[in-house]
PDB file of N, CA, C and O in Angstrom:
ATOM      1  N   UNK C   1       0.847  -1.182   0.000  1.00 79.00           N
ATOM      2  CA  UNK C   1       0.000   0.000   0.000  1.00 79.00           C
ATOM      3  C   UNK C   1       0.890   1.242   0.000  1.00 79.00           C
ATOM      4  O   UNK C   1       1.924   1.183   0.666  1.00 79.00           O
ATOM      5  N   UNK C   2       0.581   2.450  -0.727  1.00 92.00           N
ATOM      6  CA  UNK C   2       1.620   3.486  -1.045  1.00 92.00           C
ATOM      7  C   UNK C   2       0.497   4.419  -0.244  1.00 92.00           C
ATOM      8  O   UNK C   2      -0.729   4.353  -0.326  1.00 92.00           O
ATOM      9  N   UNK C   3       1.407   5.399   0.640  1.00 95.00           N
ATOM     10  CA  UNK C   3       0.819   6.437   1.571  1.00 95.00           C
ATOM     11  C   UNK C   3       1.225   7.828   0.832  1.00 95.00           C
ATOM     12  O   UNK C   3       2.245   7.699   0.156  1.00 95.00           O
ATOM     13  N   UNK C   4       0.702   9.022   0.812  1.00 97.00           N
ATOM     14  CA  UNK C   4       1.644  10.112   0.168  1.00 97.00           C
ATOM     15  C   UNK C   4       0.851  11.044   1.290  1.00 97.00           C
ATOM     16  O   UNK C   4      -0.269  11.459   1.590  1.00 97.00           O
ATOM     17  N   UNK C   5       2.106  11.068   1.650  1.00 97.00           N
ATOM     18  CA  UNK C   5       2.144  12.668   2.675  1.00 97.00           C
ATOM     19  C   UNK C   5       1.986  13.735   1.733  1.00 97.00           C
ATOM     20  O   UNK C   5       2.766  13.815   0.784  1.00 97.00           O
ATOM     21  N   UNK C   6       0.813  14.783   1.935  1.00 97.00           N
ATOM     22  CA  UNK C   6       0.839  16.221   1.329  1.00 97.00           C
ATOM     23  C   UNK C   6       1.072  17.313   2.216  1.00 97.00           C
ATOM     24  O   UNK C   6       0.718  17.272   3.395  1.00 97.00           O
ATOM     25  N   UNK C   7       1.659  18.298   1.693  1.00 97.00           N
ATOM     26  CA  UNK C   7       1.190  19.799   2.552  1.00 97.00           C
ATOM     27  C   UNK C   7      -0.037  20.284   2.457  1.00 97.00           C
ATOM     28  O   UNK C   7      -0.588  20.578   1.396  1.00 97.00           O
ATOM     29  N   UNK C   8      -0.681  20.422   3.956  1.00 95.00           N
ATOM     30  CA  UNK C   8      -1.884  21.038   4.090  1.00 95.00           C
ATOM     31  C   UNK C   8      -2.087  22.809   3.847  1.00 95.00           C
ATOM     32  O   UNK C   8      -3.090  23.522   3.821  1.00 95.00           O
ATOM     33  N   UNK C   9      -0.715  23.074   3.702  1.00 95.00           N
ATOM     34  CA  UNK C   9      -1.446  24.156   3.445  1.00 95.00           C
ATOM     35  C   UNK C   9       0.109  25.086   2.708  1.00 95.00           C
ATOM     36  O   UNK C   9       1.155  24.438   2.724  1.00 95.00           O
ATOM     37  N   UNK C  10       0.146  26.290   2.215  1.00 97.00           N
ATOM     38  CA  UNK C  10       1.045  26.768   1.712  1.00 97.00           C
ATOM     39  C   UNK C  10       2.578  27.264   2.651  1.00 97.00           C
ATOM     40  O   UNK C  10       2.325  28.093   3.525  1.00 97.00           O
ATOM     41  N   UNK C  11       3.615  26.977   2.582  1.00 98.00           N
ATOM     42  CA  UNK C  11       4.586  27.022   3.310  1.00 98.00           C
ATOM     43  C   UNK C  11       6.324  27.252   2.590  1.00 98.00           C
ATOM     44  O   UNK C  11       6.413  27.307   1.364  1.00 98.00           O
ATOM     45  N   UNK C  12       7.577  27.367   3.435  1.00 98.00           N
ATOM     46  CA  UNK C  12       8.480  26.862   2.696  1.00 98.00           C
ATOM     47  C   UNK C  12       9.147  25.733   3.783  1.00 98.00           C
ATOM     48  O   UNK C  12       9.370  25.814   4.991  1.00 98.00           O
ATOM     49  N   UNK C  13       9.395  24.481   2.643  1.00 98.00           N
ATOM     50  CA  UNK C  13      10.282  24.012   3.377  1.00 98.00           C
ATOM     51  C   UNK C  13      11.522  23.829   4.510  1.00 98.00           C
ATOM     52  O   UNK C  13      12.671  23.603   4.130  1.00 98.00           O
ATOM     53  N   UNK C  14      11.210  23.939   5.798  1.00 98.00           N
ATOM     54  CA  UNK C  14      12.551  24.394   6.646  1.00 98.00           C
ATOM     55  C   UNK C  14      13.447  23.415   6.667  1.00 98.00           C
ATOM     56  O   UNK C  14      14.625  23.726   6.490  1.00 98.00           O
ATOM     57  N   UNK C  15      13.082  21.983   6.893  1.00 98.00           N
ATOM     58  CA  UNK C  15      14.126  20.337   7.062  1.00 98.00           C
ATOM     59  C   UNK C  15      13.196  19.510   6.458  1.00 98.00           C
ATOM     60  O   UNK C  15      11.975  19.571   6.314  1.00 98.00           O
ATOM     61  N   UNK C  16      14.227  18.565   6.075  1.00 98.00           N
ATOM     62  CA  UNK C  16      13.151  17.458   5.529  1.00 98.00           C
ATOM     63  C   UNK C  16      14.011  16.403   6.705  1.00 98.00           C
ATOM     64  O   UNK C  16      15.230  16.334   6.865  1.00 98.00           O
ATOM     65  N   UNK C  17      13.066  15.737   7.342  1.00 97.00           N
ATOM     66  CA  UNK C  17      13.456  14.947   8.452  1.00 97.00           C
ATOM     67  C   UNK C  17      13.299  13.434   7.728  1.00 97.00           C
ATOM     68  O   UNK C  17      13.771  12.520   8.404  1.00 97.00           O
ATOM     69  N   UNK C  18      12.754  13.089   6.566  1.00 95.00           N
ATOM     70  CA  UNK C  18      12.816  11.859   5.735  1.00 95.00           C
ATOM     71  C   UNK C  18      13.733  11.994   4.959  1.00 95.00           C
ATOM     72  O   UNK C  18      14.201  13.004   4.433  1.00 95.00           O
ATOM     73  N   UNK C  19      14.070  10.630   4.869  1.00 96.00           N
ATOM     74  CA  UNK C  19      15.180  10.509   3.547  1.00 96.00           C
ATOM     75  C   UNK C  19      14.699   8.657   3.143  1.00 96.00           C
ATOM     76  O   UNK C  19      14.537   7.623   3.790  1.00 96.00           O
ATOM     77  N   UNK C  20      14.640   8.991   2.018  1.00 97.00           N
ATOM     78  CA  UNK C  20      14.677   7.321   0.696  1.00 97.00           C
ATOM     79  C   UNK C  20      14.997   6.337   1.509  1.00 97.00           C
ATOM     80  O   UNK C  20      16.171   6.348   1.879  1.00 97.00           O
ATOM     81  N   UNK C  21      14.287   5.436   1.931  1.00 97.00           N
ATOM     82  CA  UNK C  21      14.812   4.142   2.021  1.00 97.00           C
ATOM     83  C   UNK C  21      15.093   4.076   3.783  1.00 97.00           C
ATOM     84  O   UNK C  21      15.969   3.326   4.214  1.00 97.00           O
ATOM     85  N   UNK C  22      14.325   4.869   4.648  1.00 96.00           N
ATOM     86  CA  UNK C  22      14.356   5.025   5.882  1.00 96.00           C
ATOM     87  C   UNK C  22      13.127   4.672   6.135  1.00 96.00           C
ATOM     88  O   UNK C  22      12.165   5.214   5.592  1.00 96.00           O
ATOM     89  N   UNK C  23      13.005   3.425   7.261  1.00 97.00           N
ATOM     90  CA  UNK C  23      11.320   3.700   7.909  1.00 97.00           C
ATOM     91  C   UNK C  23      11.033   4.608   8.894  1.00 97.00           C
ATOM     92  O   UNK C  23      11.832   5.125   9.675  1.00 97.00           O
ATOM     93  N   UNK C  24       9.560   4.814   8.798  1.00 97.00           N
ATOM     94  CA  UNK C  24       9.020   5.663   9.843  1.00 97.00           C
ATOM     95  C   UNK C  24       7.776   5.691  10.330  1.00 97.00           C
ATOM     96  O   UNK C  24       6.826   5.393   9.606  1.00 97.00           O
ATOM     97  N   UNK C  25       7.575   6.137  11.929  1.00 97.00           N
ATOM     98  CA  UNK C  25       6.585   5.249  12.617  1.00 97.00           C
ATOM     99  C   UNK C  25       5.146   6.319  12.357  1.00 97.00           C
ATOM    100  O   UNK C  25       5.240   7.430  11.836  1.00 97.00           O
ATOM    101  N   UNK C  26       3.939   5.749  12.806  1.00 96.00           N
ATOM    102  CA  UNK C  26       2.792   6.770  12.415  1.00 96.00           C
ATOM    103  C   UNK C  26       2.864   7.742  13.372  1.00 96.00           C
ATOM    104  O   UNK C  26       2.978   7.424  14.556  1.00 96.00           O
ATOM    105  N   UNK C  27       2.813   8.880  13.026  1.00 97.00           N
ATOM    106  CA  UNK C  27       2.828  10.143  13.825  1.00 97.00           C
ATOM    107  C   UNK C  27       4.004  11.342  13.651  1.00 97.00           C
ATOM    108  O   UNK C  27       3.888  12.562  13.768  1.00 97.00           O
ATOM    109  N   UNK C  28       5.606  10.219  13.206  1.00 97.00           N
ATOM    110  CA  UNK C  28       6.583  10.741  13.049  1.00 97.00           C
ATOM    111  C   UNK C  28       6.895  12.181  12.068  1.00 97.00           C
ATOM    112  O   UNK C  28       6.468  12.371  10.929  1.00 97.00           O
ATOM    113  N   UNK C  29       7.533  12.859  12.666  1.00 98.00           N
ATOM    114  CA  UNK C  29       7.507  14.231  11.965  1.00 98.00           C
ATOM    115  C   UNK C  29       8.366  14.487  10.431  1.00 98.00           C
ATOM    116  O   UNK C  29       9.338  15.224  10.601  1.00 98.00           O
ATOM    117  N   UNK C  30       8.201  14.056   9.098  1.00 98.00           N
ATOM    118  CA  UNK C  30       9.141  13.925   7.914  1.00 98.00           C
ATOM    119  C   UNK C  30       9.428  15.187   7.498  1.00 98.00           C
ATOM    120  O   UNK C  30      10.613  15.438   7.283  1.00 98.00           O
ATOM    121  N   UNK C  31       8.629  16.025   7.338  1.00 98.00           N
ATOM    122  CA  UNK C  31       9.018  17.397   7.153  1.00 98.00           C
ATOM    123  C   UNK C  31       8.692  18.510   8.276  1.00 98.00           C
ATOM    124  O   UNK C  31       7.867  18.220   9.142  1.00 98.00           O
ATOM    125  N   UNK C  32       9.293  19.729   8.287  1.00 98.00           N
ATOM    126  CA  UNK C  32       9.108  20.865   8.901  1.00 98.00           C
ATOM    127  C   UNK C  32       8.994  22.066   7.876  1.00 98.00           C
ATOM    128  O   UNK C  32       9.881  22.407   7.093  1.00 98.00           O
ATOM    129  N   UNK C  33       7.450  22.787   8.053  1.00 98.00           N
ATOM    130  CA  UNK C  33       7.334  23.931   7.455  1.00 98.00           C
ATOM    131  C   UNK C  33       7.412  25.064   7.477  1.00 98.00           C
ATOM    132  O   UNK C  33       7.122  24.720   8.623  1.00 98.00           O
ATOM    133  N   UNK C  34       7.516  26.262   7.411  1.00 98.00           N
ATOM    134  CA  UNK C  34       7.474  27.334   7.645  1.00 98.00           C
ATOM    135  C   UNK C  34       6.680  28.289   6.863  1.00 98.00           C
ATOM    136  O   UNK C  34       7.028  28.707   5.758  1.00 98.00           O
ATOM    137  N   UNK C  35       5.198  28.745   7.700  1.00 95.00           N
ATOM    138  CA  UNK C  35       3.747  29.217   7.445  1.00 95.00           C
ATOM    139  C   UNK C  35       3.718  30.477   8.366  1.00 95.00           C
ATOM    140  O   UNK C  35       3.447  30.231   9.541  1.00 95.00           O
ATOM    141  N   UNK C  36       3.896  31.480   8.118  1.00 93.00           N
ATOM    142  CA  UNK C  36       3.269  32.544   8.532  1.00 93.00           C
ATOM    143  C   UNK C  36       4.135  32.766   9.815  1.00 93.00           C
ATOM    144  O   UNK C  36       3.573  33.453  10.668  1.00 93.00           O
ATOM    145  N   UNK C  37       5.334  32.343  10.109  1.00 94.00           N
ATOM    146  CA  UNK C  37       6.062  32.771  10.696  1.00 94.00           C
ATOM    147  C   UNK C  37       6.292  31.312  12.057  1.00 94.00           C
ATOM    148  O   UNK C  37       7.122  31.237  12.963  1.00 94.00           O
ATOM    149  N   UNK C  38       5.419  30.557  11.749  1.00 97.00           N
ATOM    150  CA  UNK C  38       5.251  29.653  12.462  1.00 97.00           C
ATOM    151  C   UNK C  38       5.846  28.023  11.938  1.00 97.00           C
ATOM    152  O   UNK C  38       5.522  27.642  10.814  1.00 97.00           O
ATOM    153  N   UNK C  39       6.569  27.280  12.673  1.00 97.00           N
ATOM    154  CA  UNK C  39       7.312  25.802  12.181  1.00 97.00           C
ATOM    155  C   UNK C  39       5.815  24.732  12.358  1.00 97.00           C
ATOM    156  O   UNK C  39       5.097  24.391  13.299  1.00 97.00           O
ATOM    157  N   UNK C  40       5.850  24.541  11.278  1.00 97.00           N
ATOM    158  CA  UNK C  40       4.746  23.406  11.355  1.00 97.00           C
ATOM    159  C   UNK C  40       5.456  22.187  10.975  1.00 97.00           C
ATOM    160  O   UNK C  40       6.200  22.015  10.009  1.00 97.00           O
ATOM    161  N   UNK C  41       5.073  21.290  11.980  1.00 98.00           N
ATOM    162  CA  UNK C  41       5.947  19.646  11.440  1.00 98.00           C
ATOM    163  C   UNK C  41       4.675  19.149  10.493  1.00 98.00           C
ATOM    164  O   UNK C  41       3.537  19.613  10.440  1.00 98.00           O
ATOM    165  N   UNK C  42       5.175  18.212   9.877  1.00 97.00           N
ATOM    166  CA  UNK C  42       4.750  17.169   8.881  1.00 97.00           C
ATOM    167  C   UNK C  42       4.195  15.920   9.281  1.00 97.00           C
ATOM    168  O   UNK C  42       4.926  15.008   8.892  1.00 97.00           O
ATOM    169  N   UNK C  43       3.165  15.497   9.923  1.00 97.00           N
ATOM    170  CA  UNK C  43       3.465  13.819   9.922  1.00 97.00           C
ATOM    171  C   UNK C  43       2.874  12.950   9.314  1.00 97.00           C
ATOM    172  O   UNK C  43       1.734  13.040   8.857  1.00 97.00           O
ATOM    173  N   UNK C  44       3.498  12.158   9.262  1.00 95.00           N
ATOM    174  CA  UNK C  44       2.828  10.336   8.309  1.00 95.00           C
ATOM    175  C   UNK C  44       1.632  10.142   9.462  1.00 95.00           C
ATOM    176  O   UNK C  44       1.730  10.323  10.676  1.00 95.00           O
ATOM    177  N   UNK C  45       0.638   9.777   8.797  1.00 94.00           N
ATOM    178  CA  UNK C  45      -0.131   8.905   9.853  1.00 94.00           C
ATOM    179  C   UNK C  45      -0.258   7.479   9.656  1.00 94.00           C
ATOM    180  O   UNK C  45      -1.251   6.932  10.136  1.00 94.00           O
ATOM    181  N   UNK C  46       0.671   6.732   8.965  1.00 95.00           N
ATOM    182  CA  UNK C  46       0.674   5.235   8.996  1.00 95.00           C
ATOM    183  C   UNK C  46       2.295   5.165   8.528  1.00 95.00           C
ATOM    184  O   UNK C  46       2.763   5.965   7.717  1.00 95.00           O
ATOM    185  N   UNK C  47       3.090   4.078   9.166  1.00 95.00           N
ATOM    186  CA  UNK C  47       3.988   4.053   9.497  1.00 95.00           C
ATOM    187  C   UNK C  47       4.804   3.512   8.042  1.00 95.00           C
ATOM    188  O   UNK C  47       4.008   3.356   7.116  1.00 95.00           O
ATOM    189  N   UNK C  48       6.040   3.249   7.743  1.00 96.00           N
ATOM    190  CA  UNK C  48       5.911   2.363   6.723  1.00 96.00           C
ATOM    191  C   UNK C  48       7.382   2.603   6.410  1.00 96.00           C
ATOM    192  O   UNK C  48       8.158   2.938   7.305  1.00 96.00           O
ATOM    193  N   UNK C  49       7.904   2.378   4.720  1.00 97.00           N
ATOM    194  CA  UNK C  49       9.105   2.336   4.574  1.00 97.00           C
ATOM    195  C   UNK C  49       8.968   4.206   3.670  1.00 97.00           C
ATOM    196  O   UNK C  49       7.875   4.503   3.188  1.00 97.00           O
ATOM    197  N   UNK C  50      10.020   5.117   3.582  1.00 98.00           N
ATOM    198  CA  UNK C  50       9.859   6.432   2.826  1.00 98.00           C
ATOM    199  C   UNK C  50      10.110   5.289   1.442  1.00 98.00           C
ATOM    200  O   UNK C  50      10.760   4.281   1.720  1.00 98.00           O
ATOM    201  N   UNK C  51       9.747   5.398   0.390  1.00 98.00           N
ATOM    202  CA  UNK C  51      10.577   5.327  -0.925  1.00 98.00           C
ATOM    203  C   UNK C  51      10.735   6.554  -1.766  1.00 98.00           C
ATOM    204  O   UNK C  51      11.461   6.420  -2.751  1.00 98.00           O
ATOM    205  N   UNK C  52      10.164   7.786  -1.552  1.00 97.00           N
ATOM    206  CA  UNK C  52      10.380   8.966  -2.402  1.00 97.00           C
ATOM    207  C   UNK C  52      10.252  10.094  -1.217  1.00 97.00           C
ATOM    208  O   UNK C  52       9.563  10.039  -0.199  1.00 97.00           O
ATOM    209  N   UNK C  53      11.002  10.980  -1.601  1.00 98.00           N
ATOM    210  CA  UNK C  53      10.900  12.481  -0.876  1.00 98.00           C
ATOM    211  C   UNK C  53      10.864  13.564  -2.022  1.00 98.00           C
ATOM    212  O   UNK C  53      11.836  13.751  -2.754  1.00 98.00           O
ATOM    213  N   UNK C  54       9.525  14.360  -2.148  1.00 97.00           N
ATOM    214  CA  UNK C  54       9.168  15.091  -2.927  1.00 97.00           C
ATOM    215  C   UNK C  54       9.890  16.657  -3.033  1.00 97.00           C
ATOM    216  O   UNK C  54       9.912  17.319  -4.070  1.00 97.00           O
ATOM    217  N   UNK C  55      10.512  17.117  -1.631  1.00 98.00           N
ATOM    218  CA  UNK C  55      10.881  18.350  -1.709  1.00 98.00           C
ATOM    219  C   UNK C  55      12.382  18.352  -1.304  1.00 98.00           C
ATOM    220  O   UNK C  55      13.152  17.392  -1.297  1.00 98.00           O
ATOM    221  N   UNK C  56      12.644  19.739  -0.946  1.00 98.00           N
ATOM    222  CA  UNK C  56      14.036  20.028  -0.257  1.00 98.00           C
ATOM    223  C   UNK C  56      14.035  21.349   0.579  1.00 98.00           C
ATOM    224  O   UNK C  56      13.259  22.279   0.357  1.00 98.00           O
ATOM    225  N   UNK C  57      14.728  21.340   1.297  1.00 98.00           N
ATOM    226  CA  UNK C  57      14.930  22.666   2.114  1.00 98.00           C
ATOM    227  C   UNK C  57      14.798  23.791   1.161  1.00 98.00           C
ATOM    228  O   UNK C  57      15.513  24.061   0.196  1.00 98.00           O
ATOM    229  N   UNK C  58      13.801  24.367   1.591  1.00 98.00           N
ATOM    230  CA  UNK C  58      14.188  26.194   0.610  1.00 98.00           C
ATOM    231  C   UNK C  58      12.708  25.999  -0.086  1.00 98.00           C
ATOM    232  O   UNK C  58      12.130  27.083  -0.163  1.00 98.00           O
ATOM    233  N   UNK C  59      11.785  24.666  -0.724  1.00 98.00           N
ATOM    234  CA  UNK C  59      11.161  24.964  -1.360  1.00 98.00           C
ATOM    235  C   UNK C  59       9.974  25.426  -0.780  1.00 98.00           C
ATOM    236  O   UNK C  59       9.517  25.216   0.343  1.00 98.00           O
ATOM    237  N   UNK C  60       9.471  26.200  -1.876  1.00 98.00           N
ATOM    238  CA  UNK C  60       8.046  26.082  -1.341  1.00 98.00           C
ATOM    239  C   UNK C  60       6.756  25.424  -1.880  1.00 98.00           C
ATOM    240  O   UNK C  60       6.393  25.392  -3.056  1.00 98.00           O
ATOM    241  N   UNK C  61       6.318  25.060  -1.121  1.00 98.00           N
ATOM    242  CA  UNK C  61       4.872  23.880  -1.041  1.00 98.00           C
ATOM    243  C   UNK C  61       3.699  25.370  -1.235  1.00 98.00           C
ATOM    244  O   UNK C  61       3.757  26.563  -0.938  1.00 98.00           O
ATOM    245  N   UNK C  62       2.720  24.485  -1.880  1.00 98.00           N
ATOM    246  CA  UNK C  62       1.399  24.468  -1.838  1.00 98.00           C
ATOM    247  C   UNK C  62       0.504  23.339  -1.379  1.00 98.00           C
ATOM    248  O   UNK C  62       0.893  22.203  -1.648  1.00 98.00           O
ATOM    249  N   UNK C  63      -0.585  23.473  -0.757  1.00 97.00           N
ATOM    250  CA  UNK C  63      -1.622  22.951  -0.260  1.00 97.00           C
ATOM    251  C   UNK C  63      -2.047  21.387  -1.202  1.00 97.00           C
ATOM    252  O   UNK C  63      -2.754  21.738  -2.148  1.00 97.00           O
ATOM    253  N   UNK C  64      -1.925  20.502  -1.213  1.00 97.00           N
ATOM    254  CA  UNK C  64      -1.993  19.294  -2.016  1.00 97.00           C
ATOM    255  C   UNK C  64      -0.253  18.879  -2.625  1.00 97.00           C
ATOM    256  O   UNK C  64      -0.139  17.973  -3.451  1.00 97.00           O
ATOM    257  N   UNK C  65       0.895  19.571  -2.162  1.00 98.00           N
ATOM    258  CA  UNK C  65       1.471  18.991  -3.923  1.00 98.00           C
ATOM    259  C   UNK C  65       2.373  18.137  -2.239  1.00 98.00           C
ATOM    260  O   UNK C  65       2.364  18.491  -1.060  1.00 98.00           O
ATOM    261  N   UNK C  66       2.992  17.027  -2.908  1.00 98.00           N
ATOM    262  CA  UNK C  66       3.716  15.926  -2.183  1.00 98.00           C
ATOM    263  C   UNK C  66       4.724  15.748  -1.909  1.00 98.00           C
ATOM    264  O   UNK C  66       5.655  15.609  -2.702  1.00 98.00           O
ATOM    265  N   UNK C  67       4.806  15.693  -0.320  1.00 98.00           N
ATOM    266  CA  UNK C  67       6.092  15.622   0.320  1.00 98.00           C
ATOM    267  C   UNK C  67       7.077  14.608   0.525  1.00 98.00           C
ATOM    268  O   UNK C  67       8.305  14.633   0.437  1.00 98.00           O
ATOM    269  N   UNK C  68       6.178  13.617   0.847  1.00 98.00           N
ATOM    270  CA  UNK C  68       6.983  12.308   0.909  1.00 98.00           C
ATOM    271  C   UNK C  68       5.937  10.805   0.594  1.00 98.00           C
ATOM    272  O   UNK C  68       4.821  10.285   0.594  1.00 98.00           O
ATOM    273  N   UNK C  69       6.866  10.735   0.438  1.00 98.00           N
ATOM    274  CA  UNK C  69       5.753   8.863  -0.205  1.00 98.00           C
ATOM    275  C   UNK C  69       6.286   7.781   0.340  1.00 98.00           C
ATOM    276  O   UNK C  69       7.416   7.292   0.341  1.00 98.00           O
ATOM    277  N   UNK C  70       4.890   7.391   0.974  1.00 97.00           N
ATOM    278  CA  UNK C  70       6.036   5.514   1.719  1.00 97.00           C
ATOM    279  C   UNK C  70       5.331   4.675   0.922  1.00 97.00           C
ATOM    280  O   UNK C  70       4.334   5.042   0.300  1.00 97.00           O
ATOM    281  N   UNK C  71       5.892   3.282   0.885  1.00 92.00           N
ATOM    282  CA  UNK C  71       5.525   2.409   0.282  1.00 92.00           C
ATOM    283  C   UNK C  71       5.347   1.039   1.193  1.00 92.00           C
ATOM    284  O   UNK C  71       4.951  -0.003   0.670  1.00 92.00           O
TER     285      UNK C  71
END
């Protein structure tokens, strides 16, 4: 089953706390955003293996586009 973490809402990337080929548990924080002056973490809500990471530090997200993908 493939999970895809999105950003809920518009931000820039501050850390990406996932990386390819790392597992991670449900709740765990994969990215950190930066919204309106405020760090918003990221989390998976089902645990699993990452196989893709969609962004990088610096970018910026919109509301739907994909951060990380487990498989």
């Amino acid at each position: 089953m493939t999970e895809v973490v999105r950003a809920e809402m518009v931000g820039q990337v501050l850390e990406v706390l996932a990386e390819a080929g790392r597992s991670v548990r449900a709740g765990e924080p994969v990215v950190l955003l930066e919204s309106m002056k405020m760090e918003i973490p990221v989390a998976c809500e089902v645990g699993g293996l990452v196989t893709e990471v969609g962004v990088a530090v610096g970018d910026v997200v919109h509301s739907g586009d994909v951060l990380v993908v487990l498989g």
